[in-house]
Coordinates of C-alpha atoms in Angstrom, one line a residue:
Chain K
X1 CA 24.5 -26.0 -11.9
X2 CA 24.8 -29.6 -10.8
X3 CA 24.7 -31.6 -7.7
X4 CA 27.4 -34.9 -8.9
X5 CA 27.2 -37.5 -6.4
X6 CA 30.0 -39.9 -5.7
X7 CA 29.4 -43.3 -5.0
X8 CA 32.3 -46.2 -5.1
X9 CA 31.8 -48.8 -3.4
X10 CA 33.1 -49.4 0.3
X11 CA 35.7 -51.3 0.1
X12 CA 37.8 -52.1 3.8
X13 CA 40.9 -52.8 2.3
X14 CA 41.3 -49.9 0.2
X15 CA 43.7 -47.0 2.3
X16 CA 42.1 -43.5 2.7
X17 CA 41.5 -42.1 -1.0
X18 CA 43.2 -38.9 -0.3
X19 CA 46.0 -39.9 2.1
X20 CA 46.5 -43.5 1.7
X21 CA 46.2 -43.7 5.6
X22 CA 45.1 -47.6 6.4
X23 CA 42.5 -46.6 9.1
X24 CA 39.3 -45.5 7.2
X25 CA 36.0 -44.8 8.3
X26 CA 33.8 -48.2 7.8
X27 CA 30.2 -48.0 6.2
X28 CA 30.2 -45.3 4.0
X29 CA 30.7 -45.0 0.4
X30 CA 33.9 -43.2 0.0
X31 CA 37.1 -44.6 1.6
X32 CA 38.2 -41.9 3.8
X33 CA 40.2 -41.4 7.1
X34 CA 38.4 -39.6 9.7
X35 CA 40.3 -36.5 9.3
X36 CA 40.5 -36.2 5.4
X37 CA 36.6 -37.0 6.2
X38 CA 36.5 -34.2 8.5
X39 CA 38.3 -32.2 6.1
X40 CA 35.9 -33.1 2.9
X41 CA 32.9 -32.0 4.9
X42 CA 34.4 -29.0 6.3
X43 CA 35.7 -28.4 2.5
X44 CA 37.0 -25.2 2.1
X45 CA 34.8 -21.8 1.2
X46 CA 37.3 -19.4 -1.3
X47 CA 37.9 -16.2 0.5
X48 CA 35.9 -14.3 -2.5
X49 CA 32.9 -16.5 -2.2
X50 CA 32.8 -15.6 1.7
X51 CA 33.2 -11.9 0.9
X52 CA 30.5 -12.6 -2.1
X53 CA 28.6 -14.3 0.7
X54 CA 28.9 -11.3 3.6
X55 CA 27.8 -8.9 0.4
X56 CA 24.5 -10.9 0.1
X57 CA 24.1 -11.0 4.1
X58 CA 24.8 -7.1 4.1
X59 CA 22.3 -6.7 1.0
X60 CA 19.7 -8.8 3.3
X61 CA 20.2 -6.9 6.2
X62 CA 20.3 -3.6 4.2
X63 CA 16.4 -4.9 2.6
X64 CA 15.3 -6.0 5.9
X65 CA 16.0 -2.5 7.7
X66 CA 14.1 -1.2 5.0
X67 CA 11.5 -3.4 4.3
X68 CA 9.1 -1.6 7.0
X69 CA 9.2 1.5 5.7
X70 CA 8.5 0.4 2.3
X71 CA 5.6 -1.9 3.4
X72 CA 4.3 0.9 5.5
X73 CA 3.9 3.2 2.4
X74 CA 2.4 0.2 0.7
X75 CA 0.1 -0.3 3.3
X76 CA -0.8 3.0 3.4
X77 CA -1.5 3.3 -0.3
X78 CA -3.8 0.0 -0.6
X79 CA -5.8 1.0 2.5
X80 CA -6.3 4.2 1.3
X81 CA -7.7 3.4 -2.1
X82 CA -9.5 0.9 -0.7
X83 CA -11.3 3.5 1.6
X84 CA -11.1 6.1 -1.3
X85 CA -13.2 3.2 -3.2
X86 CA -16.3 3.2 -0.3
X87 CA -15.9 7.0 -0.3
X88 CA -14.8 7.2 3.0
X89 CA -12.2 10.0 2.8
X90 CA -11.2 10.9 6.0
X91 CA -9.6 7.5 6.5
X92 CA -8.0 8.0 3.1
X93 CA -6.6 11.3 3.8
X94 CA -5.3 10.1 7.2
X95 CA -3.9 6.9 5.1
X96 CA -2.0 9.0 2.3
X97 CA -1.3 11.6 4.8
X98 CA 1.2 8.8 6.2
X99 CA 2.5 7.5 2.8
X100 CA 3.1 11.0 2.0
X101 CA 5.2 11.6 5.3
X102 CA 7.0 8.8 4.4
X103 CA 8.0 9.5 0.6
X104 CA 6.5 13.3 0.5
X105 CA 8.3 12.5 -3.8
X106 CA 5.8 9.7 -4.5
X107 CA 2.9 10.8 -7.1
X108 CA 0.7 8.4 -6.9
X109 CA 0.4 8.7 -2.8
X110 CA -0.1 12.8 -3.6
X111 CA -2.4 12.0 -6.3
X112 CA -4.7 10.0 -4.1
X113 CA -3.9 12.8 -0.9
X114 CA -5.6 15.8 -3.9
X115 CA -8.6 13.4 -4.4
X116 CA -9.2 12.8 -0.7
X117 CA -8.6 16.6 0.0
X118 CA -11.1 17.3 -2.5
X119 CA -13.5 15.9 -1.0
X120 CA -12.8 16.3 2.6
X121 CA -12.9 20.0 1.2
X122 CA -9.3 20.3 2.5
X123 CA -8.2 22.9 0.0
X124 CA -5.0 23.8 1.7
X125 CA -3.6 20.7 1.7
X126 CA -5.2 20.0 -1.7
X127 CA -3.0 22.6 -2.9
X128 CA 0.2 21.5 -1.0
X129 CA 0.2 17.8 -2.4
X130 CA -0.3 19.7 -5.7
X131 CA 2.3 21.6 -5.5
X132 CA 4.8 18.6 -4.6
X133 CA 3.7 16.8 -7.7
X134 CA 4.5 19.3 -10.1
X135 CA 6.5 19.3 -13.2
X136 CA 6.6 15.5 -12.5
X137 CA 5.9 12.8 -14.9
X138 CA 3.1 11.0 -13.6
X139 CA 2.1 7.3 -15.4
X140 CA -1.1 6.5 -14.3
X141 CA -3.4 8.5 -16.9
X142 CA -6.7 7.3 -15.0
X143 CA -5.6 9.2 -12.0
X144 CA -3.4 12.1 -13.4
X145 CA -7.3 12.7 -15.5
X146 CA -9.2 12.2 -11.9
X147 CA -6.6 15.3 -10.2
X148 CA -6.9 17.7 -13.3
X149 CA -10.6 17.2 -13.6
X150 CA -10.9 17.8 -9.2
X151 CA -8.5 20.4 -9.9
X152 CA -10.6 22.4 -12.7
X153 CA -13.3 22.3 -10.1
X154 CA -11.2 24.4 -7.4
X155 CA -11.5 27.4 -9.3
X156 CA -15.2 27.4 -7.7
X157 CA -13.8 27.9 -4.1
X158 CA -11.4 31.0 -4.6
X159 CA -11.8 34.4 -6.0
X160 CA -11.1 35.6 -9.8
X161 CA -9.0 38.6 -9.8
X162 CA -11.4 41.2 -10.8
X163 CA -13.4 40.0 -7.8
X164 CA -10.7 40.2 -5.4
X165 CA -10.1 43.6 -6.4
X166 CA -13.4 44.4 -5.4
X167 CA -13.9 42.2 -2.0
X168 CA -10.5 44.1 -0.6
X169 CA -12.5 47.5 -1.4
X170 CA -15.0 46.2 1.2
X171 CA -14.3 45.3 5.3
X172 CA -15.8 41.6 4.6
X173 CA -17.7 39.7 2.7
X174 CA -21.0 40.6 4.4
X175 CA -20.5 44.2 3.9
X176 CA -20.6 43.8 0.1
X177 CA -24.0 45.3 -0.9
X178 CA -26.4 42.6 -2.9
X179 CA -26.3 45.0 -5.8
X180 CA -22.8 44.6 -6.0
X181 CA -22.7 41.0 -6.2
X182 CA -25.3 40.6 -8.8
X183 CA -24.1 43.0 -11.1
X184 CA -21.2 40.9 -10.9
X185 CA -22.6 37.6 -11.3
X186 CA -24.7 38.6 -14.5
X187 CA -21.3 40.1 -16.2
X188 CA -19.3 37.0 -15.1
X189 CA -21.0 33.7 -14.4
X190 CA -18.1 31.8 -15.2
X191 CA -16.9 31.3 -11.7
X192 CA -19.0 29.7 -9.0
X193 CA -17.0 31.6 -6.5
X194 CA -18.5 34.9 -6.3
X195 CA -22.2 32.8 -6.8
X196 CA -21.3 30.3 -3.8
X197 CA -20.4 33.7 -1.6
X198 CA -23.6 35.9 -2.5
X199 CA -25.6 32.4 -1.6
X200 CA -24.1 32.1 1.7
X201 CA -24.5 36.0 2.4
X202 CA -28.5 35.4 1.6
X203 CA -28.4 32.1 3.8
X204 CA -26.8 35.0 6.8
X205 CA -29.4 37.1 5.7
X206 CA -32.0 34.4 6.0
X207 CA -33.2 34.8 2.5
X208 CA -33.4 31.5 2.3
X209 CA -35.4 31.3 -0.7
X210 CA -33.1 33.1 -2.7
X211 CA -30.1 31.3 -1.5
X212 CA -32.0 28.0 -2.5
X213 CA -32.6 28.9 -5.8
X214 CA -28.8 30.4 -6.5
X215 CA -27.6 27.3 -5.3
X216 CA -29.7 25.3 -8.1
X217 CA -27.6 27.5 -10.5
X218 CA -24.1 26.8 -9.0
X219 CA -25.2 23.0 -9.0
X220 CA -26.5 23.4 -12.7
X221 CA -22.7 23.6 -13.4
X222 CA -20.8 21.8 -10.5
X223 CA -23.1 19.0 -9.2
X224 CA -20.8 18.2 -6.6
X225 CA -20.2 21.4 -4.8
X226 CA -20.1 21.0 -1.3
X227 CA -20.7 24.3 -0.6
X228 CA -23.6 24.7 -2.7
X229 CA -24.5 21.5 -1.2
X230 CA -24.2 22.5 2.7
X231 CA -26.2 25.4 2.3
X232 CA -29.2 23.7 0.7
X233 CA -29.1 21.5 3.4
X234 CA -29.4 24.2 6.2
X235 CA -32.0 26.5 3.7
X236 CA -34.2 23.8 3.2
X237 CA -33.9 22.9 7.0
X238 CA -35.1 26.1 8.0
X239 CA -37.3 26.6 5.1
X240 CA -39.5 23.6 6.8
X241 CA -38.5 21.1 3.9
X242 CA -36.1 19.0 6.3
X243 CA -37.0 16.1 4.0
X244 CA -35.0 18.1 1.0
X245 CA -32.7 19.2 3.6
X246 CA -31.8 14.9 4.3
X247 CA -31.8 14.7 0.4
X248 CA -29.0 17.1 0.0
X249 CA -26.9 16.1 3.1
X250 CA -27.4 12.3 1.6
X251 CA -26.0 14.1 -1.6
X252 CA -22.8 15.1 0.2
X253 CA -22.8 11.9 2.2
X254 CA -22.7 9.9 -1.2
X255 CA -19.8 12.0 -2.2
X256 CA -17.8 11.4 1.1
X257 CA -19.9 9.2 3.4
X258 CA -17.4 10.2 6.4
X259 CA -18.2 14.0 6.2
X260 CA -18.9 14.9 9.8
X261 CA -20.1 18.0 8.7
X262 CA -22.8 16.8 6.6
X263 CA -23.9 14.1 9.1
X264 CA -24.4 16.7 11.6
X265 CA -26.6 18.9 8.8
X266 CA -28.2 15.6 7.9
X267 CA -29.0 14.9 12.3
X268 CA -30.8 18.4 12.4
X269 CA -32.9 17.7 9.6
X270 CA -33.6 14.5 11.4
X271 CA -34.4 16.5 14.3
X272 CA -37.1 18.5 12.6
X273 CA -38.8 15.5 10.9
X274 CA -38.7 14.3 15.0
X275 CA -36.2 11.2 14.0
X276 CA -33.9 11.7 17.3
X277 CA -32.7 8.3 17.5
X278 CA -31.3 8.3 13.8
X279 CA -29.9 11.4 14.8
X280 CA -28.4 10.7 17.8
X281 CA -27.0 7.5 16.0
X282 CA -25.2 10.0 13.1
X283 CA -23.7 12.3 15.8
X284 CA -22.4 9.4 17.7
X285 CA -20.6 8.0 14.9
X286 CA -19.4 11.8 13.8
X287 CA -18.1 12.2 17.3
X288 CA -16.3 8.9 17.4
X289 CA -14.5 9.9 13.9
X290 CA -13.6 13.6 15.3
X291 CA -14.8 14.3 19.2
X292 CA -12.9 18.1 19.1
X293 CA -15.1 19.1 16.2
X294 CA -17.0 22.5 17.3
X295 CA -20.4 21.7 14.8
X296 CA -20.4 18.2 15.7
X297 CA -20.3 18.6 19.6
X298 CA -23.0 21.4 18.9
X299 CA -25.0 19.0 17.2
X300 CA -24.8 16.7 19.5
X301 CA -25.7 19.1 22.3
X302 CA -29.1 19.8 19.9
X303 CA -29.7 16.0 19.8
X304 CA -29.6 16.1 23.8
X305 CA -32.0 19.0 24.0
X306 CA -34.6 17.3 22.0
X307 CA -34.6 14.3 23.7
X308 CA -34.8 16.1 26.8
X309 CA -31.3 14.6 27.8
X310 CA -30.7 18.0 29.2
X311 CA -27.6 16.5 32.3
X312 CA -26.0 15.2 28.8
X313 CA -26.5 18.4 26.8
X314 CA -25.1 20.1 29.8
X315 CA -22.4 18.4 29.6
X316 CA -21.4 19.0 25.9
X317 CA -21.6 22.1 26.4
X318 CA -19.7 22.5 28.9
X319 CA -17.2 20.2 27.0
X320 CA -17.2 22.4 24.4
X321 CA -16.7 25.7 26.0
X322 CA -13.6 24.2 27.7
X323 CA -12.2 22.9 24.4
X324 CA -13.1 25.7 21.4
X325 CA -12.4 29.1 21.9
X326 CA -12.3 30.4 18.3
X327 CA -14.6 33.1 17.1
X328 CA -16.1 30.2 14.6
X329 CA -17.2 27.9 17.4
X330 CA -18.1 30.7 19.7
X331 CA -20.7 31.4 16.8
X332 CA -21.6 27.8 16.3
X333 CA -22.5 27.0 19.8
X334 CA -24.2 30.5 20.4
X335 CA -26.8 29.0 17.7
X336 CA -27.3 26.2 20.1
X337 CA -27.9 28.7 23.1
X338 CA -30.0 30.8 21.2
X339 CA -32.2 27.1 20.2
X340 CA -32.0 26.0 23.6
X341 CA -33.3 30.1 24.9
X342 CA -36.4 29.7 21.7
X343 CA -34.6 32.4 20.2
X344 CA -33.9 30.7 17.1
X345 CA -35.6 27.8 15.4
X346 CA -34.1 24.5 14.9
Chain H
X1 CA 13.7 -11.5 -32.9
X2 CA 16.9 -12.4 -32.3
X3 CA 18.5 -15.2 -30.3
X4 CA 20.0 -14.7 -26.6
X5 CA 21.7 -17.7 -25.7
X6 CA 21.1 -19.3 -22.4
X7 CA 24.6 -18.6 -21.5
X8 CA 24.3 -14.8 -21.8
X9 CA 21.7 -14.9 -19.4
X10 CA 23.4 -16.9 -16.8
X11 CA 26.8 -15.1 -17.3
X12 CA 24.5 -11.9 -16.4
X13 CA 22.6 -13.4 -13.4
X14 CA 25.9 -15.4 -12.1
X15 CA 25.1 -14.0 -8.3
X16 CA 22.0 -16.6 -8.5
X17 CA 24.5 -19.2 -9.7
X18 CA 26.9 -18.7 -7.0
X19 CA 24.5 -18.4 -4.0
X20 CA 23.1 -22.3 -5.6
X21 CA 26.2 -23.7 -5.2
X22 CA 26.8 -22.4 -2.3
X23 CA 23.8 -23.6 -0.9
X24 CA 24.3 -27.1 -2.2
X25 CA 27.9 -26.8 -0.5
X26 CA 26.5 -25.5 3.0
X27 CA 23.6 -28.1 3.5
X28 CA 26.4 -31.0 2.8
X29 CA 28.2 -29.2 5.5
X30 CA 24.8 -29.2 8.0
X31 CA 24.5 -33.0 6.8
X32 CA 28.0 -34.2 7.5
X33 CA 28.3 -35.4 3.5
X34 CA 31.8 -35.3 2.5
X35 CA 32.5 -32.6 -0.5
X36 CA 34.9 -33.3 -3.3
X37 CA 34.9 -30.4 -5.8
X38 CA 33.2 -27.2 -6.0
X39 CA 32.5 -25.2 -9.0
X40 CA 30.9 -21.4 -8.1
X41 CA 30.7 -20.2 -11.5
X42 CA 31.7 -20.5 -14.7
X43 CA 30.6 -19.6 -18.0
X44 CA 29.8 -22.8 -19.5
X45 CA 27.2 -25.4 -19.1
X46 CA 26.8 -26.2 -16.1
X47 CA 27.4 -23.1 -14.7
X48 CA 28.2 -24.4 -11.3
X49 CA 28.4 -27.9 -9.5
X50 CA 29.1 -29.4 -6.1
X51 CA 30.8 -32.8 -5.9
X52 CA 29.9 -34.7 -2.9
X53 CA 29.4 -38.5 -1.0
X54 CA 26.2 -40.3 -1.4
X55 CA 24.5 -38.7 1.5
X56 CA 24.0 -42.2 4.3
X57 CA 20.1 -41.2 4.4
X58 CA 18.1 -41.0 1.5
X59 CA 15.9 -38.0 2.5
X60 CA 18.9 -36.2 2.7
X61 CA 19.7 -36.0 -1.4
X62 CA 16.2 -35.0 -1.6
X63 CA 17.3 -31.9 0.7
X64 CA 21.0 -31.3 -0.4
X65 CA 19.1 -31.0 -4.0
X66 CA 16.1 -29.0 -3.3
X67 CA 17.8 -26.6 -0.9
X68 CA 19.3 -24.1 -3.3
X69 CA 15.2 -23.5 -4.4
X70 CA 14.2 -22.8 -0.9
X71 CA 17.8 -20.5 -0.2
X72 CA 17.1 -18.8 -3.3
X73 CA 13.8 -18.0 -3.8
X74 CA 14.0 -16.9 0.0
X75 CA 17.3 -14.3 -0.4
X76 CA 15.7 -13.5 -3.4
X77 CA 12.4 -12.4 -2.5
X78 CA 14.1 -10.8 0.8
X79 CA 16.4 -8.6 -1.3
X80 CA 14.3 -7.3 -3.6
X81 CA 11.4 -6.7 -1.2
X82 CA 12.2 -3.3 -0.2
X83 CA 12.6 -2.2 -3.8
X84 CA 9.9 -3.6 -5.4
X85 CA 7.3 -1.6 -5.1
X86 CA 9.0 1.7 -5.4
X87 CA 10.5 -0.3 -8.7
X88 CA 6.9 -1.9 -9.5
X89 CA 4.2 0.2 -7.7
X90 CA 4.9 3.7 -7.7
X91 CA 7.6 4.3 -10.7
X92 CA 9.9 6.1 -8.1
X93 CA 12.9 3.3 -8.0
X94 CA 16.6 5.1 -7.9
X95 CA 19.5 3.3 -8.4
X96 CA 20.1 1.4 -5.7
X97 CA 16.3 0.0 -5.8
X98 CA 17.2 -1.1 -9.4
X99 CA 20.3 -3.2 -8.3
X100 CA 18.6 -4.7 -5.5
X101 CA 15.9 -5.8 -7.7
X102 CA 18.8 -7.1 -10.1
X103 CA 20.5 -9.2 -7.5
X104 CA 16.5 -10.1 -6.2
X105 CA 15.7 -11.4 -9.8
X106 CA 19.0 -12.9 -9.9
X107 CA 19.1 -14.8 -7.4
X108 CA 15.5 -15.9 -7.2
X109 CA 16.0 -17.3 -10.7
X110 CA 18.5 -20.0 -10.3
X111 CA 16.5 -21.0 -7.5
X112 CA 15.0 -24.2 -9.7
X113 CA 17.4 -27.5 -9.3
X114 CA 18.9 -28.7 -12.0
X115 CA 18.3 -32.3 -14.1
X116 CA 21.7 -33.1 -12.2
X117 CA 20.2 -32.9 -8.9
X118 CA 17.3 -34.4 -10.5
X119 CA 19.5 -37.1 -11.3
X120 CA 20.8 -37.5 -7.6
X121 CA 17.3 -38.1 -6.3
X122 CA 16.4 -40.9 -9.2
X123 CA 19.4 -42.7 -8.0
X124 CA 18.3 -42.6 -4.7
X125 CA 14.4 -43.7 -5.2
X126 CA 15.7 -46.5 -7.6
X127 CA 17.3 -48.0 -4.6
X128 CA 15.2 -50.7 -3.6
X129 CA 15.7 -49.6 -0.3
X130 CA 14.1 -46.5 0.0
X131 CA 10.9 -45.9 2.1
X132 CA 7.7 -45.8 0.5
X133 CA 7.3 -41.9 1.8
X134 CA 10.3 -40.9 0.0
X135 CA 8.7 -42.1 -2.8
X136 CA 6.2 -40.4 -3.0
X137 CA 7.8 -37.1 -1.9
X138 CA 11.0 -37.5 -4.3
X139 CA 9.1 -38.6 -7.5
X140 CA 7.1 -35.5 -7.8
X141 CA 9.7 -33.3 -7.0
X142 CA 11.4 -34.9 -10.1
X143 CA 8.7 -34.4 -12.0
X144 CA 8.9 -30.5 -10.9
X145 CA 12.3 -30.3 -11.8
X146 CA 12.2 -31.9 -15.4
X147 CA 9.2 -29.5 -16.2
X148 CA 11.1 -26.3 -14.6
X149 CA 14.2 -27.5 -16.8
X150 CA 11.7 -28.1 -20.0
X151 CA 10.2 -24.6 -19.0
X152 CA 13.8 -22.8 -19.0
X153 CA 14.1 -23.2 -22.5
X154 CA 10.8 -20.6 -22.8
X155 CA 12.5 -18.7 -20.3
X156 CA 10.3 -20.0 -17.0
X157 CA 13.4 -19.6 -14.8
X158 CA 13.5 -15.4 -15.5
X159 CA 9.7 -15.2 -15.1
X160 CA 9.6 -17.0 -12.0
X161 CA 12.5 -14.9 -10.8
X162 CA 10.7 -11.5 -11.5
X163 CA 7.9 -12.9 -9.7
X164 CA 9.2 -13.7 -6.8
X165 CA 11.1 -10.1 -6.8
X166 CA 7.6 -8.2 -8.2
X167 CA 5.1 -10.7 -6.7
X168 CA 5.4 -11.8 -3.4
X169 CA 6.1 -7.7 -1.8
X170 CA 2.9 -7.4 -3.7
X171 CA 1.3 -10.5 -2.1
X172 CA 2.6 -9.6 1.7
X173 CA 0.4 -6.5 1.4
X174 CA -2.4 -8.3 -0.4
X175 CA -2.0 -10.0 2.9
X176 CA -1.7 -7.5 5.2
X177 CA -4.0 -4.6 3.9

């Protein structure tokens, strides 16, 4: 590739170069007439090199309409990690929630969606990005190693077989007699499942003390179990160690510093140790993240009774009523009437 | 080891060679500098040329020589942007991602002028009439050229082409993020 420069002298006399006309543009180096002039700058473009040309254009147009949607799904991806990286993983699920929508076939956005899942203890859609990743070949060994050791761990939240068989002899989980469940347990204690459930049916029972020390056991094997985790933080709570009860939510919080779930757990134990402010703060900033969640509002309604903000707590309340009208937040907020009533202790 | 000739390389990349020439040929046209003779491609050395007047201002070499790196690195990165990361990010590239990545790299690496139009410009600054500024704009770019030409011969032309396909997508979202 070269750019060859002519340069004769000018000389007047000399007749156009390319014509031999007499009348040649003056003071410039080539002796040309004004139209073979004309001509040499307009100088000819082959009709391949046009259509070669148009390709390119078409190709630049073609990238350009494209471009956003690729840069979208890259922006999603590096925001994503980058929030995955503070552990805050409800912006990094909403992040490769989008990347996925946009390329639902690209493993590393699904790998990142199972990690964030995880920990956001989204199992469903833990188990939908897993199931659109396999039988793929996936490159990045760090990550693919991060997924299958997150996805050994979800064997802890569902049933084995042999206990399935025997929950479905049974109307719910509740009615299944203690007896049951440790004979169980001390035949099988290789799944944290049917532990996690005879915890949380002592916790209902308010055996705390028992579901306390069950839940060292699951955490022996699975330190970060959130379910284990969550109910120490309410059995501590209400076994008047709300300083443990902040350790274990702090646990959680480490894990996923955006769960609203544990904030909230971690505000009533603030309550109890009479630190409303820091509590108010952590249910303000759970609110802000997710204002339609049942416990949070419900929290927040607590935080308002203890500081005596009762035209606020009101107000939640009746927020709440108008918004959530599932049996789940029917029993979440009827623990806030029964506080409110002295029925039940905070 | 073995040897790949220089030639090979541009005979595979010619889109790149084309869109310098042509880009030579269409700032002579914005200029009003008279062209001669234009070569597009062809698989010898030089690959492509543009014969053309003496351009009447002196800054104006400077541009008709340095244009094709500016067109080129440009279309280049442009093309391939869309491609590149599915290409270089998340292993999912098809087909079509591939090619535009071809034409990307291609193009963006016969962006670098060539010791011809390095040539042009130390005609023009030899000329005791140039202005001082042009000077010290042209020289350098000179100087660029001559080590981009010395730096083709260890492939520097390919790598900076894959770069601008693989690096700048990557750098608009280093930006962005």
């Amino acid at each position: 590739m070269q750019d060859i420069q002519t340069n004769e002298t000018a000389l007047p006399a000399k007749p156009c170069l390319n014509c031999g006309n007499p009348d040649v543009v003056k003071d410039v180096p080539n002796a040309l007439c004004a139209v073979c002039r004309n001509a040499a700058i307009r100088f000819p473009i082959p009709i391949w090199v046009k259509l070669f040309g148009g390709g390119i254009l078409l190709l630049m147009i073609f990238s350009l309409i494209n471009l956003p949607a690729s840069l979208t799904i890259g922006l999603c991806l590096e925001r994503g990690i980058a929030a995955e990286q503070q552990h805050k993983f409800v912006t990094a699920q909403r992040y490769f929630t989008q990347a996925v929508k946009l390329d639902s076939a690209n493993t590393e956005a699904n790998e990142h969606l199972i990690i964030a899942t995880y920990y956001n203890n989204d199992l469903v859609t833990f188990l939908q990005s897993g199931n659109r990743i396999a039988n793929k070949t996936l490159d990045d060994d760090e990550l693919l190693g991060r997924v299958n050791a997150l996805a050994a761990k979800t064997g802890y939240y569902f049933a084995s077989d042999s206990f399935y068989t025997i929950e479905k002899a049974y109307a719910s989980a509740d009615a299944i007699p203690d007896s049951v469940y440790i004979n169980y347990i001390k035949n099988n204690n290789d799944n944290l499942y049917e532990q996690t459930m005879f915890a949380s049916t002592l916790f209902d029972h308010k055996d705390y003390r028992r579901c306390d020390s069950l839940c060292h056991i699951i955490l022996n094997t699975d330190d970060e179990n959130f379910s284990a985790l969550t109910l120490m933080g309410s059995a501590k709570r209400f076994e008047n160690q709300a300083d443990s009860a902040v350790y274990y939510c702090n646990r959680i919080l480490y894990m996923n510093n955006e769960s609203g779930y544990a904030g909230c757990l971690k505000a009533r134990a603030l309550l109890k140790l009479k630190r409303n402010d820091e509590a108010l703060k952590i249910v303000m900033d759970c609110k802000q993240a997710d204002s339609t969640n049942a416990y949070i509002l419900a929290t927040l309604a607590l935080v308002y009774h203890f500081n005596n903000d009762i035209a606020k707590r009101d107000a939640v309340l009746h927020q709440a009523e108008r918004m959530n009208t599932d049996s789940t937040a029917t029993e979440i907020f009827q623990y806030v009437y029964d506080v409110i009533n002295n029925k039940e202790s905070l | 080891m073995f040897f790949v000739p220089g030639i090979a390389i541009t005979i595979l990349t010619f889109p790149g060679v084309i869109v310098h020439e042509l880009a030579h040929q269409l700032f002579c046209r914005w200029f009003k500098v008279p062209v001669f003779k234009v070569v597009y491609f062809q698989p010898k050395n030089p690959a492509g040329y543009v014969l053309h007047e003496v351009p009447q201002r002196k800054w104006q070499t400077i541009m008709i020589s340095t244009g094709p790196f500016f067109v080129n690195t440009i279309l280049g990165a442009i093309i391939a942007m869309p491609a590149a990361l599915p290409v270089f990010r998340f292993n999912s590239g098809n087909f079509g991602d591939y090619l535009l990545i071809y034409l990307g790299v291609s193009i963006a690496m016969h962006a670098f002028p060539s010791t011809g139009d390095a040539q042009s410009i130390i005609a023009v600054m030899k000329n005791a009439s140039a202005p001082w500024w042009l000077k010290v704009i042209g020289w350098p770019v000179v100087g660029l050229i001559y080590i981009g030409s010395l730096g083709s011969f260890f492939w520097l032309d390919l790598f900076y082409g894959i770069a601008v396909a693989a690096g700048i997508p990557n750098l608009v979202l280093w930006i962005m993020r």
